[in-house]
Amino acid sequence: MIRKLSSRVVYENRWMTVREDEIERLDGSRGIYGVVDKSDFALVIPAENGGFHMVEEYRYPIGRRTWNFPQGSYPDGRTGDPEDLARRELAEETGFRAGTMTRLGYLNCSHGTSSQGFHVYLATDLTPGETARELEEQDMAQGFITRDEFASLIRSGAITDDSTVAAYTLLRLHEDALRT
């Protein structure tokens, strides 16, 4: 196990904190570990009619547009009920409201560098409505993707969001459990 000896914040803004920890390894040697602390987020799989309602947007860190399931966190490091957050993100990004929200699980993302994780929900019994996107989401597009198209988009590199792919795995495990 690695033991933290000290910690200092090297960068901070309203979305994240980057800290540098002085650590001691099992063998007694010392080192530095950089950690990005971010609030957990909620990811929603809006499913109906053999497919998913997904969003596509420009992702600044990778310099291109990609498709993903609706997702987001509470602003300014606030916390709250993950299902409420999932419902909020679904409505904001797609306009849909879910009659049924099923929790599929919790996963960590980039667990080698970040403390952030995410709650995954399946949204069904969908009712359309108006979106209320944030400023960074102005260019967001929305589309219905069949399951076959979803797989093709992963293969072609149009879906590269690890959280979306991991959430789909939780969905498949959930569906398998319902069949047994």
PDB file of C-alpha atoms in Angstrom:
ATOM      1  CA  MET A   1       0.000   0.000   0.000  1.00  0.00           C
ATOM      2  CA  ILE A   2       1.171   3.517  -0.720  1.00  0.00           C
ATOM      3  CA  ARG A   3       1.214   5.933   2.207  1.00  0.00           C
ATOM      4  CA  LYS A   4       0.671   9.684   1.770  1.00  0.00           C
ATOM      5  CA  LEU A   5       3.259  11.739   3.643  1.00  0.00           C
ATOM      6  CA  SER A   6       2.142  15.210   2.562  1.00  0.00           C
ATOM      7  CA  SER A   7      -0.095  16.896   0.034  1.00  0.00           C
ATOM      8  CA  ARG A   8      -0.215  20.281  -1.639  1.00  0.00           C
ATOM      9  CA  VAL A   9      -2.622  21.852  -4.117  1.00  0.00           C
ATOM     10  CA  VAL A  10      -0.772  22.910  -7.279  1.00  0.00           C
ATOM     11  CA  TYR A  11      -3.811  24.124  -9.245  1.00  0.00           C
ATOM     12  CA  GLU A  12      -7.469  24.750  -8.529  1.00  0.00           C
ATOM     13  CA  ASN A  13     -10.526  26.102 -10.352  1.00  0.00           C
ATOM     14  CA  ARG A  14     -14.283  25.690  -9.964  1.00  0.00           C
ATOM     15  CA  TRP A  15     -14.258  22.263 -11.669  1.00  0.00           C
ATOM     16  CA  MET A  16     -11.150  20.563 -10.332  1.00  0.00           C
ATOM     17  CA  THR A  17      -8.201  20.528  -7.986  1.00  0.00           C
ATOM     18  CA  VAL A  18      -4.797  19.170  -8.949  1.00  0.00           C
ATOM     19  CA  ARG A  19      -2.662  18.100  -6.050  1.00  0.00           C
ATOM     20  CA  GLU A  20       0.779  16.652  -5.648  1.00  0.00           C
ATOM     21  CA  ASP A  21       1.252  14.111  -2.892  1.00  0.00           C
ATOM     22  CA  GLU A  22       4.572  13.033  -1.462  1.00  0.00           C
ATOM     23  CA  ILE A  23       4.243   9.272  -0.996  1.00  0.00           C
ATOM     24  CA  GLU A  24       6.054   6.328   0.514  1.00  0.00           C
ATOM     25  CA  ARG A  25       5.887   2.962  -1.269  1.00  0.00           C
ATOM     26  CA  LEU A  26       5.840  -0.480   0.358  1.00  0.00           C
ATOM     27  CA  ASP A  27       9.600  -0.819   0.056  1.00  0.00           C
ATOM     28  CA  GLY A  28      10.145   2.509   1.850  1.00  0.00           C
ATOM     29  CA  SER A  29      11.132   4.456  -1.262  1.00  0.00           C
ATOM     30  CA  ARG A  30       9.555   7.849  -1.731  1.00  0.00           C
ATOM     31  CA  GLY A  31       8.018   9.575  -4.696  1.00  0.00           C
ATOM     32  CA  ILE A  32       5.470  12.048  -5.984  1.00  0.00           C
ATOM     33  CA  TYR A  33       1.933  11.215  -7.054  1.00  0.00           C
ATOM     34  CA  GLY A  34      -0.169  13.716  -9.010  1.00  0.00           C
ATOM     35  CA  VAL A  35      -3.946  13.495  -8.472  1.00  0.00           C
ATOM     36  CA  VAL A  36      -6.835  15.290 -10.160  1.00  0.00           C
ATOM     37  CA  ASP A  37      -9.767  15.673  -7.758  1.00  0.00           C
ATOM     38  CA  LYS A  38     -13.124  16.235  -9.453  1.00  0.00           C
ATOM     39  CA  SER A  39     -16.687  15.786  -8.267  1.00  0.00           C
ATOM     40  CA  ASP A  40     -18.453  12.602  -9.223  1.00  0.00           C
ATOM     41  CA  PHE A  41     -20.856  12.817 -12.125  1.00  0.00           C
ATOM     42  CA  ALA A  42     -23.970  11.053 -13.358  1.00  0.00           C
ATOM     43  CA  LEU A  43     -24.273   9.359 -16.730  1.00  0.00           C
ATOM     44  CA  VAL A  44     -27.672   8.496 -18.195  1.00  0.00           C
ATOM     45  CA  ILE A  45     -28.514   5.890 -20.821  1.00  0.00           C
ATOM     46  CA  PRO A  46     -31.793   7.102 -22.395  1.00  0.00           C
ATOM     47  CA  ALA A  47     -33.090   3.910 -24.008  1.00  0.00           C
ATOM     48  CA  GLU A  48     -36.148   3.155 -26.107  1.00  0.00           C
ATOM     49  CA  ASN A  49     -37.137   1.351 -29.303  1.00  0.00           C
ATOM     50  CA  GLY A  50     -33.953  -0.708 -29.547  1.00  0.00           C
ATOM     51  CA  GLY A  51     -31.545   2.207 -29.257  1.00  0.00           C
ATOM     52  CA  PHE A  52     -30.367   5.238 -27.363  1.00  0.00           C
ATOM     53  CA  HIS A  53     -30.749   8.993 -27.410  1.00  0.00           C
ATOM     54  CA  MET A  54     -27.194  10.277 -27.453  1.00  0.00           C
ATOM     55  CA  VAL A  55     -25.471  13.632 -27.662  1.00  0.00           C
ATOM     56  CA  GLU A  56     -22.553  14.725 -29.794  1.00  0.00           C
ATOM     57  CA  GLU A  57     -20.349  17.651 -28.919  1.00  0.00           C
ATOM     58  CA  TYR A  58     -16.926  19.147 -29.382  1.00  0.00           C
ATOM     59  CA  ARG A  59     -14.593  17.998 -26.628  1.00  0.00           C
ATOM     60  CA  TYR A  60     -11.893  20.606 -26.162  1.00  0.00           C
ATOM     61  CA  PRO A  61      -9.233  18.391 -24.508  1.00  0.00           C
ATOM     62  CA  ILE A  62      -9.181  15.981 -27.478  1.00  0.00           C
ATOM     63  CA  GLY A  63      -9.906  18.613 -30.144  1.00  0.00           C
ATOM     64  CA  ARG A  64     -12.844  16.914 -31.858  1.00  0.00           C
ATOM     65  CA  ARG A  65     -16.508  15.999 -31.734  1.00  0.00           C
ATOM     66  CA  THR A  66     -17.638  12.681 -30.278  1.00  0.00           C
ATOM     67  CA  TRP A  67     -20.877  10.955 -29.325  1.00  0.00           C
ATOM     68  CA  ASN A  68     -21.635  10.022 -25.734  1.00  0.00           C
ATOM     69  CA  PHE A  69     -24.449   9.358 -23.307  1.00  0.00           C
ATOM     70  CA  PRO A  70     -25.707  12.480 -21.486  1.00  0.00           C
ATOM     71  CA  GLN A  71     -23.584  13.143 -18.418  1.00  0.00           C
ATOM     72  CA  GLY A  72     -22.516  15.857 -16.035  1.00  0.00           C
ATOM     73  CA  SER A  73     -21.801  16.913 -12.483  1.00  0.00           C
ATOM     74  CA  TYR A  74     -23.138  19.427 -10.024  1.00  0.00           C
ATOM     75  CA  PRO A  75     -21.504  22.825 -10.569  1.00  0.00           C
ATOM     76  CA  ASP A  76     -18.859  24.377  -8.316  1.00  0.00           C
ATOM     77  CA  GLY A  77     -18.012  21.134  -6.524  1.00  0.00           C
ATOM     78  CA  ARG A  78     -21.466  20.822  -4.982  1.00  0.00           C
ATOM     79  CA  THR A  79     -22.850  17.383  -4.252  1.00  0.00           C
ATOM     80  CA  GLY A  80     -26.326  15.952  -4.125  1.00  0.00           C
ATOM     81  CA  ASP A  81     -28.466  12.959  -4.925  1.00  0.00           C
ATOM     82  CA  PRO A  82     -27.009  11.117  -7.950  1.00  0.00           C
ATOM     83  CA  GLU A  83     -30.444  10.234  -9.355  1.00  0.00           C
ATOM     84  CA  ASP A  84     -31.555  13.860  -9.173  1.00  0.00           C
ATOM     85  CA  LEU A  85     -28.378  14.819 -11.014  1.00  0.00           C
ATOM     86  CA  ALA A  86     -28.998  12.133 -13.646  1.00  0.00           C
ATOM     87  CA  ARG A  87     -32.544  13.404 -14.218  1.00  0.00           C
ATOM     88  CA  ARG A  88     -31.251  16.983 -14.469  1.00  0.00           C
ATOM     89  CA  GLU A  89     -28.539  16.099 -16.993  1.00  0.00           C
ATOM     90  CA  LEU A  90     -30.971  14.069 -19.102  1.00  0.00           C
ATOM     91  CA  ALA A  91     -33.424  16.978 -19.288  1.00  0.00           C
ATOM     92  CA  GLU A  92     -30.730  19.628 -19.841  1.00  0.00           C
ATOM     93  CA  GLU A  93     -28.929  17.829 -22.642  1.00  0.00           C
ATOM     94  CA  THR A  94     -31.730  15.950 -24.435  1.00  0.00           C
ATOM     95  CA  GLY A  95     -34.981  17.498 -23.240  1.00  0.00           C
ATOM     96  CA  PHE A  96     -36.248  14.060 -22.226  1.00  0.00           C
ATOM     97  CA  ARG A  97     -37.787  13.307 -18.858  1.00  0.00           C
ATOM     98  CA  ALA A  98     -37.647   9.729 -17.589  1.00  0.00           C
ATOM     99  CA  GLY A  99     -40.669   8.000 -16.097  1.00  0.00           C
ATOM    100  CA  THR A 100     -38.350   5.273 -14.802  1.00  0.00           C
ATOM    101  CA  MET A 101     -34.757   5.680 -13.706  1.00  0.00           C
ATOM    102  CA  THR A 102     -32.844   2.485 -12.863  1.00  0.00           C
ATOM    103  CA  ARG A 103     -29.482   2.637 -11.120  1.00  0.00           C
ATOM    104  CA  LEU A 104     -26.999   0.367 -12.916  1.00  0.00           C
ATOM    105  CA  GLY A 105     -23.915   1.014 -10.811  1.00  0.00           C
ATOM    106  CA  TYR A 106     -20.946   3.188  -9.968  1.00  0.00           C
ATOM    107  CA  LEU A 107     -17.577   3.227 -11.729  1.00  0.00           C
ATOM    108  CA  ASN A 108     -14.297   5.111 -11.410  1.00  0.00           C
ATOM    109  CA  CYS A 109     -12.774   6.870 -14.376  1.00  0.00           C
ATOM    110  CA  SER A 110      -9.035   7.323 -14.840  1.00  0.00           C
ATOM    111  CA  HIS A 111      -8.524   5.791 -11.423  1.00  0.00           C
ATOM    112  CA  GLY A 112      -4.762   5.972 -11.859  1.00  0.00           C
ATOM    113  CA  THR A 113      -4.829   9.788 -11.955  1.00  0.00           C
ATOM    114  CA  SER A 114      -8.217  10.980 -10.698  1.00  0.00           C
ATOM    115  CA  SER A 115     -10.519  10.528  -7.722  1.00  0.00           C
ATOM    116  CA  GLN A 116     -13.587  11.061  -9.923  1.00  0.00           C
ATOM    117  CA  GLY A 117     -16.237   8.417 -10.406  1.00  0.00           C
ATOM    118  CA  PHE A 118     -19.670   8.257 -11.933  1.00  0.00           C
ATOM    119  CA  HIS A 119     -23.128   6.896 -11.248  1.00  0.00           C
ATOM    120  CA  VAL A 120     -24.818   5.140 -14.166  1.00  0.00           C
ATOM    121  CA  TYR A 121     -28.583   5.208 -14.710  1.00  0.00           C
ATOM    122  CA  LEU A 122     -30.880   3.691 -17.299  1.00  0.00           C
ATOM    123  CA  ALA A 123     -33.666   6.103 -18.273  1.00  0.00           C
ATOM    124  CA  THR A 124     -36.841   4.626 -19.763  1.00  0.00           C
ATOM    125  CA  ASP A 125     -40.472   5.687 -20.253  1.00  0.00           C
ATOM    126  CA  LEU A 126     -39.159   8.843 -21.893  1.00  0.00           C
ATOM    127  CA  THR A 127     -41.204  11.983 -22.491  1.00  0.00           C
ATOM    128  CA  PRO A 128     -39.785  14.669 -24.826  1.00  0.00           C
ATOM    129  CA  GLY A 129     -39.362  18.277 -23.733  1.00  0.00           C
ATOM    130  CA  GLU A 130     -37.139  21.319 -24.129  1.00  0.00           C
ATOM    131  CA  THR A 131     -33.395  21.248 -23.527  1.00  0.00           C
ATOM    132  CA  ALA A 132     -31.627  23.707 -21.210  1.00  0.00           C
ATOM    133  CA  ARG A 133     -27.996  23.313 -22.215  1.00  0.00           C
ATOM    134  CA  GLU A 134     -25.080  25.070 -20.558  1.00  0.00           C
ATOM    135  CA  LEU A 135     -22.884  27.585 -22.421  1.00  0.00           C
ATOM    136  CA  GLU A 136     -20.239  24.937 -23.157  1.00  0.00           C
ATOM    137  CA  GLU A 137     -22.951  22.769 -24.734  1.00  0.00           C
ATOM    138  CA  GLN A 138     -24.130  25.317 -27.336  1.00  0.00           C
ATOM    139  CA  ASP A 139     -22.926  23.167 -30.225  1.00  0.00           C
ATOM    140  CA  MET A 140     -24.353  19.947 -28.810  1.00  0.00           C
ATOM    141  CA  ALA A 141     -26.247  17.782 -31.275  1.00  0.00           C
ATOM    142  CA  GLN A 142     -28.619  14.997 -30.371  1.00  0.00           C
ATOM    143  CA  GLY A 143     -29.571  11.827 -32.193  1.00  0.00           C
ATOM    144  CA  PHE A 144     -31.168   8.434 -31.875  1.00  0.00           C
ATOM    145  CA  ILE A 145     -28.620   5.645 -32.301  1.00  0.00           C
ATOM    146  CA  THR A 146     -29.631   2.015 -32.729  1.00  0.00           C
ATOM    147  CA  ARG A 147     -27.651  -0.630 -30.871  1.00  0.00           C
ATOM    148  CA  ASP A 148     -26.032  -1.754 -34.140  1.00  0.00           C
ATOM    149  CA  GLU A 149     -25.073   1.849 -34.947  1.00  0.00           C
ATOM    150  CA  PHE A 150     -23.721   2.230 -31.397  1.00  0.00           C
ATOM    151  CA  ALA A 151     -21.325  -0.674 -31.943  1.00  0.00           C
ATOM    152  CA  SER A 152     -20.269   0.735 -35.328  1.00  0.00           C
ATOM    153  CA  LEU A 153     -19.624   4.162 -33.809  1.00  0.00           C
ATOM    154  CA  ILE A 154     -17.314   2.603 -31.217  1.00  0.00           C
ATOM    155  CA  ARG A 155     -15.450   0.658 -33.897  1.00  0.00           C
ATOM    156  CA  SER A 156     -15.091   3.737 -36.126  1.00  0.00           C
ATOM    157  CA  GLY A 157     -13.845   5.975 -33.317  1.00  0.00           C
ATOM    158  CA  ALA A 158     -16.906   8.254 -33.276  1.00  0.00           C
ATOM    159  CA  ILE A 159     -17.528   7.119 -29.686  1.00  0.00           C
ATOM    160  CA  THR A 160     -14.321   7.301 -27.656  1.00  0.00           C
ATOM    161  CA  ASP A 161     -15.764   8.298 -24.282  1.00  0.00           C
ATOM    162  CA  ASP A 162     -14.675   5.580 -21.870  1.00  0.00           C
ATOM    163  CA  SER A 163     -17.545   6.364 -19.498  1.00  0.00           C
ATOM    164  CA  THR A 164     -20.089   5.761 -22.265  1.00  0.00           C
ATOM    165  CA  VAL A 165     -18.535   2.426 -23.241  1.00  0.00           C
ATOM    166  CA  ALA A 166     -18.233   1.326 -19.613  1.00  0.00           C
ATOM    167  CA  ALA A 167     -21.848   2.334 -18.919  1.00  0.00           C
ATOM    168  CA  TYR A 168     -22.964   0.228 -21.865  1.00  0.00           C
ATOM    169  CA  THR A 169     -21.203  -2.745 -20.268  1.00  0.00           C
ATOM    170  CA  LEU A 170     -23.216  -2.175 -17.066  1.00  0.00           C
ATOM    171  CA  LEU A 171     -26.387  -2.017 -19.162  1.00  0.00           C
ATOM    172  CA  ARG A 172     -25.574  -5.332 -20.858  1.00  0.00           C
ATOM    173  CA  LEU A 173     -24.865  -6.968 -17.480  1.00  0.00           C
ATOM    174  CA  HIS A 174     -28.186  -5.608 -16.167  1.00  0.00           C
ATOM    175  CA  GLU A 175     -30.035  -6.993 -19.186  1.00  0.00           C
ATOM    176  CA  ASP A 176     -28.310 -10.370 -18.831  1.00  0.00           C
ATOM    177  CA  ALA A 177     -29.366 -10.546 -15.174  1.00  0.00           C
ATOM    178  CA  LEU A 178     -32.996  -9.830 -16.132  1.00  0.00           C
ATOM    179  CA  ARG A 179     -32.947 -12.764 -18.588  1.00  0.00           C
ATOM    180  CA  THR A 180     -31.807 -15.292 -15.969  1.00  0.00           C
TER     181      THR A 180
END
